[in-house]
CSV table of C-alpha atoms and ligand atoms in Angstrom, one decimal:
chain,number,residue,atom,x,y,z
A,1,MET,CA,-5.8,-0.6,-18.6
A,2,LYS,CA,-3.8,-3.0,-16.3
A,3,LEU,CA,-1.4,-1.3,-13.7
A,4,LEU,CA,-0.9,-4.3,-11.8
A,5,GLU,CA,-0.5,-7.8,-13.1
A,6,ILE,CA,-0.2,-11.2,-10.8
A,7,LYS,CA,0.3,-14.3,-12.1
A,8,ASN,CA,0.7,-17.1,-10.2
A,9,LEU,CA,2.9,-16.0,-7.5
A,10,ARG,CA,4.6,-18.1,-5.1
A,11,LYS,CA,6.8,-17.3,-1.7
A,12,SER,CA,8.8,-19.9,0.3
A,13,PHE,CA,10.4,-18.2,3.5
A,14,ASP,CA,12.8,-21.6,4.1
A,15,ASP,CA,10.2,-24.4,4.4
A,16,LEU,CA,7.1,-22.9,4.7
A,17,GLU,CA,5.4,-21.3,2.2
A,18,VAL,CA,3.8,-18.5,2.7
A,19,LEU,CA,2.2,-17.6,-1.2
A,20,LYS,CA,1.0,-20.1,-3.5
A,21,ASP,CA,-0.4,-19.3,-6.8
A,22,ILE,CA,-1.5,-16.0,-5.8
A,23,SER,CA,-3.2,-14.0,-9.0
A,24,LEU,CA,-4.6,-10.8,-8.9
A,25,ASP,CA,-4.9,-7.3,-12.0
A,26,VAL,CA,-5.5,-4.0,-10.7
A,27,SER,CA,-6.9,-1.7,-13.2
A,28,GLU,CA,-6.4,2.2,-13.5
A,29,GLY,CA,-8.4,4.0,-10.8
A,30,GLN,CA,-9.0,1.9,-9.0
A,31,ALA,CA,-9.1,1.0,-5.2
A,32,VAL,CA,-8.5,-3.0,-4.4
A,33,SER,CA,-8.5,-4.1,-0.8
A,34,ILE,CA,-7.2,-7.8,1.0
A,35,LEU,CA,-8.5,-8.9,4.2
A,36,GLY,CA,-8.2,-12.1,6.0
A,37,PRO,CA,-6.6,-13.1,9.1
A,38,SER,CA,-3.4,-12.9,10.9
A,39,GLY,CA,-0.5,-14.4,8.9
A,40,SER,CA,-2.4,-15.5,5.7
A,41,GLY,CA,0.7,-13.7,3.8
A,42,LYS,CA,-0.9,-10.3,3.1
A,43,SER,CA,2.4,-8.1,4.4
A,44,THR,CA,4.3,-10.9,1.9
A,45,LEU,CA,2.1,-10.5,-0.9
A,46,LEU,CA,2.5,-6.3,-0.6
A,47,ARG,CA,6.7,-6.5,0.1
A,48,CYS,CA,7.0,-9.2,-3.3
A,49,MET,CA,4.5,-6.4,-5.1
A,50,SER,CA,7.0,-3.5,-3.6
A,51,MET,CA,9.9,-6.0,-4.6
A,52,LEU,CA,11.0,-5.1,-0.9
A,53,GLU,CA,11.1,-9.2,-1.1
A,54,THR,CA,11.8,-11.7,-4.2
A,55,VAL,CA,9.0,-13.9,-5.6
A,56,ASP,CA,10.1,-17.8,-6.1
A,57,GLY,CA,7.5,-18.3,-9.3
A,58,GLY,CA,5.4,-16.0,-11.2
A,59,SER,CA,5.5,-12.7,-12.8
A,60,MET,CA,4.3,-9.5,-12.2
A,61,ALA,CA,3.7,-7.0,-14.6
A,62,TYR,CA,3.5,-3.3,-13.6
A,63,CYS,CA,1.9,-0.5,-16.3
A,64,GLY,CA,2.0,-2.6,-18.9
A,65,LYS,CA,5.9,-3.2,-18.2
A,66,THR,CA,7.1,-7.1,-17.3
A,67,ALA,CA,8.7,-6.8,-14.1
A,68,VAL,CA,9.2,-11.0,-13.3
A,69,THR,CA,8.5,-14.1,-15.6
A,70,ASP,CA,8.0,-17.7,-14.2
A,71,GLY,CA,10.2,-15.9,-10.9
A,72,LYS,CA,12.8,-14.2,-13.4
A,73,TYR,CA,13.5,-10.3,-12.9
A,74,VAL,CA,14.0,-7.9,-15.8
A,75,SER,CA,17.3,-5.8,-15.7
A,76,LYS,CA,18.2,-3.8,-13.1
A,77,ALA,CA,17.9,-0.5,-15.3
A,78,GLU,CA,14.1,-1.6,-16.1
A,79,LEU,CA,13.4,-2.4,-12.5
A,80,LYS,CA,14.5,1.3,-11.2
A,81,GLU,CA,12.0,2.3,-14.3
A,82,ILE,CA,9.4,0.2,-12.6
A,83,LYS,CA,9.9,1.1,-9.0
A,84,SER,CA,9.0,4.5,-9.5
A,85,TYR,CA,5.0,3.6,-10.5
A,86,PHE,CA,4.3,2.4,-7.1
A,87,SER,CA,4.6,3.5,-3.9
A,88,LEU,CA,4.1,1.5,0.0
A,89,VAL,CA,3.3,2.9,2.8
A,90,PHE,CA,3.8,1.1,5.9
A,91,GLN,CA,1.4,0.5,9.2
A,92,SER,CA,4.0,2.1,11.5
A,93,PHE,CA,4.4,5.3,9.0
A,94,ASN,CA,8.6,4.5,8.7
A,95,LEU,CA,9.3,8.2,8.6
A,96,PHE,CA,13.0,9.6,9.5
A,97,PRO,CA,13.0,11.0,12.9
A,98,HIS,CA,16.1,12.7,12.6
A,99,TYR,CA,14.5,14.5,8.7
A,100,THR,CA,11.9,17.7,9.3
A,101,VAL,CA,8.4,16.7,7.6
A,102,MET,CA,9.5,18.4,5.1
A,103,LYS,CA,12.4,16.7,4.1
A,104,ASN,CA,11.0,13.6,4.2
A,105,ILE,CA,7.9,14.2,1.5
A,106,CYS,CA,11.2,15.9,-0.8
A,107,ASP,CA,14.4,13.9,0.1
A,108,ALA,CA,13.9,11.2,-2.3
A,109,PRO,CA,12.2,13.0,-4.9
A,110,ILE,CA,15.7,15.8,-5.0
A,111,HIS,CA,18.2,13.6,-4.3
A,112,VAL,CA,17.2,10.2,-5.6
A,113,MET,CA,14.4,10.3,-8.0
A,114,LYS,CA,16.8,14.0,-9.3
A,115,ARG,CA,14.0,16.0,-9.8
A,116,ASP,CA,13.6,19.7,-9.7
A,117,LYS,CA,14.4,20.9,-6.6
A,118,LYS,CA,11.3,23.8,-6.8
A,119,GLU,CA,8.8,21.8,-8.4
A,120,VAL,CA,9.1,19.2,-5.5
A,121,THR,CA,8.6,21.4,-3.0
A,122,GLU,CA,6.0,23.5,-4.5
A,123,ASN,CA,4.1,19.6,-5.1
A,124,ALA,CA,5.1,18.9,-1.3
A,125,LEU,CA,3.4,22.6,0.0
A,126,ALA,CA,0.2,21.0,-1.8
A,127,LEU,CA,0.6,18.1,-0.2
A,128,LEU,CA,1.1,18.6,2.7
A,129,GLU,CA,-2.5,21.9,2.8
A,130,LYS,CA,-4.1,18.6,1.8
A,131,MET,CA,-3.1,16.9,4.4
A,132,GLY,CA,-4.3,19.6,7.1
A,133,LEU,CA,-0.3,19.8,7.5
A,134,SER,CA,0.5,23.2,6.6
A,135,ASP,CA,1.8,24.2,9.8
A,136,LYS,CA,3.9,21.4,10.3
A,137,ALA,CA,6.8,21.5,7.6
A,138,ASP,CA,9.6,22.6,9.9
A,139,TYR,CA,8.3,19.9,12.2
A,140,TYR,CA,9.9,16.0,13.4
A,141,PRO,CA,8.3,13.2,13.6
A,142,TYR,CA,8.3,12.9,17.3
A,143,GLN,CA,6.4,16.7,18.1
A,144,LEU,CA,3.4,14.7,15.8
A,145,SER,CA,0.4,12.4,16.3
A,146,GLY,CA,0.8,9.2,15.1
A,147,GLY,CA,-2.1,10.3,12.6
A,148,GLN,CA,0.1,13.1,11.7
A,149,GLN,CA,3.0,11.1,11.2
A,150,GLN,CA,0.6,9.2,9.1
A,151,ARG,CA,-0.3,11.7,6.7
A,152,VAL,CA,3.1,12.9,6.9
A,153,ALA,CA,3.8,9.3,5.2
A,154,ILE,CA,1.1,8.9,2.6
A,155,ALA,CA,2.1,12.6,1.6
A,156,ARG,CA,6.1,11.4,0.8
A,157,ALA,CA,4.6,9.0,-0.9
A,158,LEU,CA,2.7,10.6,-3.3
A,159,ASN,CA,5.4,13.2,-3.4
A,160,MET,CA,7.1,10.7,-5.6
A,161,LYS,CA,3.7,10.9,-8.3
A,162,PRO,CA,3.6,7.2,-8.5
A,163,LYS,CA,0.9,5.9,-10.4
A,164,MET,CA,0.0,3.3,-7.3
A,165,LEU,CA,0.3,3.2,-3.4
A,166,PHE,CA,0.1,0.4,-1.1
A,167,PHE,CA,-1.1,0.4,1.5
A,168,ASP,CA,0.1,-2.5,4.4
A,169,GLU,CA,-2.4,-1.9,7.2
A,170,PRO,CA,-2.6,1.7,7.9
A,171,THR,CA,-4.2,2.4,10.9
A,172,SER,CA,-3.5,-0.7,13.0
A,173,ALA,CA,-0.8,1.6,14.7
A,174,LEU,CA,-3.6,3.9,15.8
A,175,ASP,CA,-6.4,4.5,18.1
A,176,PRO,CA,-9.7,4.5,16.9
A,177,GLU,CA,-9.9,8.6,16.6
A,178,LEU,CA,-6.5,8.9,14.8
A,179,THR,CA,-7.9,5.7,12.4
A,180,ALA,CA,-10.8,8.0,11.1
A,181,GLU,CA,-8.4,10.7,10.3
A,182,ILE,CA,-6.1,8.6,7.8
A,183,LEU,CA,-9.2,6.8,6.8
A,184,LYS,CA,-11.0,10.2,5.8
A,185,VAL,CA,-7.4,10.8,3.1
A,186,LEU,CA,-8.0,7.2,2.3
A,187,LYS,CA,-11.4,7.9,0.9
A,188,GLU,CA,-10.7,11.1,-0.6
A,189,LEU,CA,-7.7,9.9,-2.7
A,190,ALA,CA,-10.8,6.9,-3.1
A,191,GLU,CA,-12.6,9.6,-5.1
A,192,GLU,CA,-10.1,11.1,-6.6
A,193,LYS,CA,-9.2,7.8,-8.7
A,194,MET,CA,-6.5,7.2,-7.5
A,195,THR,CA,-4.9,3.4,-7.9
A,196,MET,CA,-4.8,1.4,-4.5
A,197,VAL,CA,-3.9,-2.0,-2.8
A,198,ILE,CA,-5.0,-1.8,1.1
A,199,VAL,CA,-4.4,-4.2,3.3
A,200,THR,CA,-6.5,-3.9,5.9
A,201,HIS,CA,-9.2,-4.6,9.2
A,202,GLU,CA,-11.5,-1.8,8.8
A,203,ILE,CA,-14.2,-4.1,7.1
A,204,ALA,CA,-17.0,-0.8,7.0
A,205,PHE,CA,-13.7,1.0,5.1
A,206,ALA,CA,-13.1,-1.6,3.0
A,207,ARG,CA,-16.7,-2.0,1.9
A,208,SER,CA,-17.2,1.7,1.4
A,209,ILE,CA,-14.2,2.8,-1.4
A,210,SER,CA,-13.4,-0.9,-2.7
A,211,ASP,CA,-14.6,-1.4,-6.0
A,212,HIS,CA,-12.9,-5.3,-5.6
A,213,VAL,CA,-12.5,-6.8,-2.0
A,214,ILE,CA,-9.7,-10.2,-2.0
A,215,PHE,CA,-9.9,-11.9,1.1
A,216,MET,CA,-6.8,-14.2,1.6
A,217,ASP,CA,-6.0,-17.4,4.0
A,218,GLY,CA,-3.3,-19.2,4.2
A,219,GLY,CA,-1.4,-18.2,1.5
A,220,VAL,CA,-4.1,-18.6,-1.2
A,221,ILE,CA,-7.2,-16.2,-2.3
A,222,VAL,CA,-9.9,-17.9,-1.0
A,223,GLU,CA,-12.0,-15.4,-2.6
A,224,GLN,CA,-12.4,-12.0,-4.4
A,225,GLY,CA,-14.8,-9.5,-6.0
A,226,LYS,CA,-17.2,-6.6,-5.5
A,227,PRO,CA,-17.4,-5.4,-1.8
A,228,ALA,CA,-21.3,-6.5,-2.0
A,229,ASP,CA,-20.3,-10.0,-2.5
A,230,VAL,CA,-16.8,-11.1,-0.2
A,231,ILE,CA,-18.3,-9.2,2.7
A,232,ASP,CA,-21.9,-9.2,2.6
A,233,ASN,CA,-22.4,-12.5,1.2
A,234,PRO,CA,-19.1,-14.7,0.9
A,235,SER,CA,-19.4,-17.7,-0.5
A,236,ASN,CA,-16.3,-19.2,1.4
A,237,GLU,CA,-16.9,-20.6,4.7
A,238,ARG,CA,-13.2,-19.4,5.6
A,239,THR,CA,-14.2,-16.1,4.7
A,240,GLN,CA,-18.0,-16.4,6.4
A,241,ALA,CA,-15.4,-17.1,10.0
A,242,PHE,CA,-13.2,-14.2,9.6
A,243,LEU,CA,-16.1,-11.6,8.9
A,244,LYS,CA,-18.1,-12.9,12.0
A,245,LYS,CA,-14.8,-12.7,14.0
A,246,LEU,CA,-14.8,-9.8,13.9
A,247,GLU,CA,-18.3,-8.9,14.4
A,248,GLN,CA,-18.0,-9.8,17.8
B,301,LIG,N1,10.6,-12.8,6.7
B,301,LIG,C1,10.4,-13.4,6.9
B,301,LIG,N2,11.1,-14.9,7.4
B,301,LIG,C2,10.5,-15.8,8.0
B,301,LIG,N3,8.9,-16.5,7.6
B,301,LIG,C3,8.5,-15.2,7.4
B,301,LIG,C4,8.9,-13.6,7.0
B,301,LIG,N4,8.0,-12.8,6.7
B,301,LIG,C5,6.3,-13.9,6.9
B,301,LIG,N5,6.8,-14.9,7.3
B,301,LIG,C6,5.8,-15.7,7.5
B,301,LIG,O1,4.9,-15.5,6.3
B,301,LIG,C7,3.6,-16.2,7.4
B,301,LIG,C8,3.3,-14.5,6.8
B,301,LIG,O2,3.6,-13.3,7.1
B,301,LIG,P1,2.3,-12.3,6.6
B,301,LIG,O3,3.1,-12.0,5.3
B,301,LIG,O4,3.3,-11.3,7.4
B,301,LIG,O5,1.3,-12.5,6.7
B,301,LIG,P2,0.1,-11.3,7.4
B,301,LIG,O6,0.4,-10.2,6.9
B,301,LIG,O7,-1.2,-11.8,6.3
B,301,LIG,O8,-0.2,-11.1,9.0
B,301,LIG,C9,3.7,-16.4,8.5
B,301,LIG,O9,3.5,-17.3,9.1
B,301,LIG,C10,4.8,-15.6,9.2
B,301,LIG,O10,5.9,-16.1,10.1
B,302,LIG,MG1,0.6,-8.3,7.5
């Protein structure tokens, strides 16, 4: 089953066309990585997918439900339902600084989604354990390392019980040691067949966990396919140049 279907997506900021005819599908259980140089439109694509930005054209459907057709959005009530299908994890963690770890993880499920407090809290404790943060429930974000904060952000996203997770360069604010912590968590999620779309510059990681790799440049998908094809044997010269630059 396709959890995400994007067709002919277009997005401009004033005169700048940032996404030009983007089409992609994500099936249930797939990990899809998006690679590409800075400014190629990766974050804008994730923000459009997460509905933090509106699109100018094209269509998007989530779990078989249409959200946008030819740039036109469905009703607010339908969008609310659709938005519960996914969560986005940011590069900069975006935790609430004045909330404890536990409150960061439980606040939206209890107060926005109106789920049962006991169920949400129990699930949060299980997620903290999974993230190796059982002893940090009462800490505030400033008392944690960047890697720990990002693991809290991932636990928060998972506690929304989404059908898919989107990540925008989840490790680029972290040094190599902390990056490894986060990549390990993402690898485990991929092994559990969590459906994920990950924008990353970690090429070796993308190669090892992805079912599908997308290379973007200049607001278009220039190449996509299996990691072995796109990363080890790219056919497009822009992909080749990008990967070569990263090797240096
Ligand atoms: N809110 C915005 N207003 C105007 N231009 C933007 C905005 N967000 C992104 N852009 C521009 O869109 C292009 C793509 O940006 P972005 O999606 O952040 O690329 P990437 O994540 O691949 O580095 C860039 O030229 C950037 O300056
Ligand atoms: Mg970006």
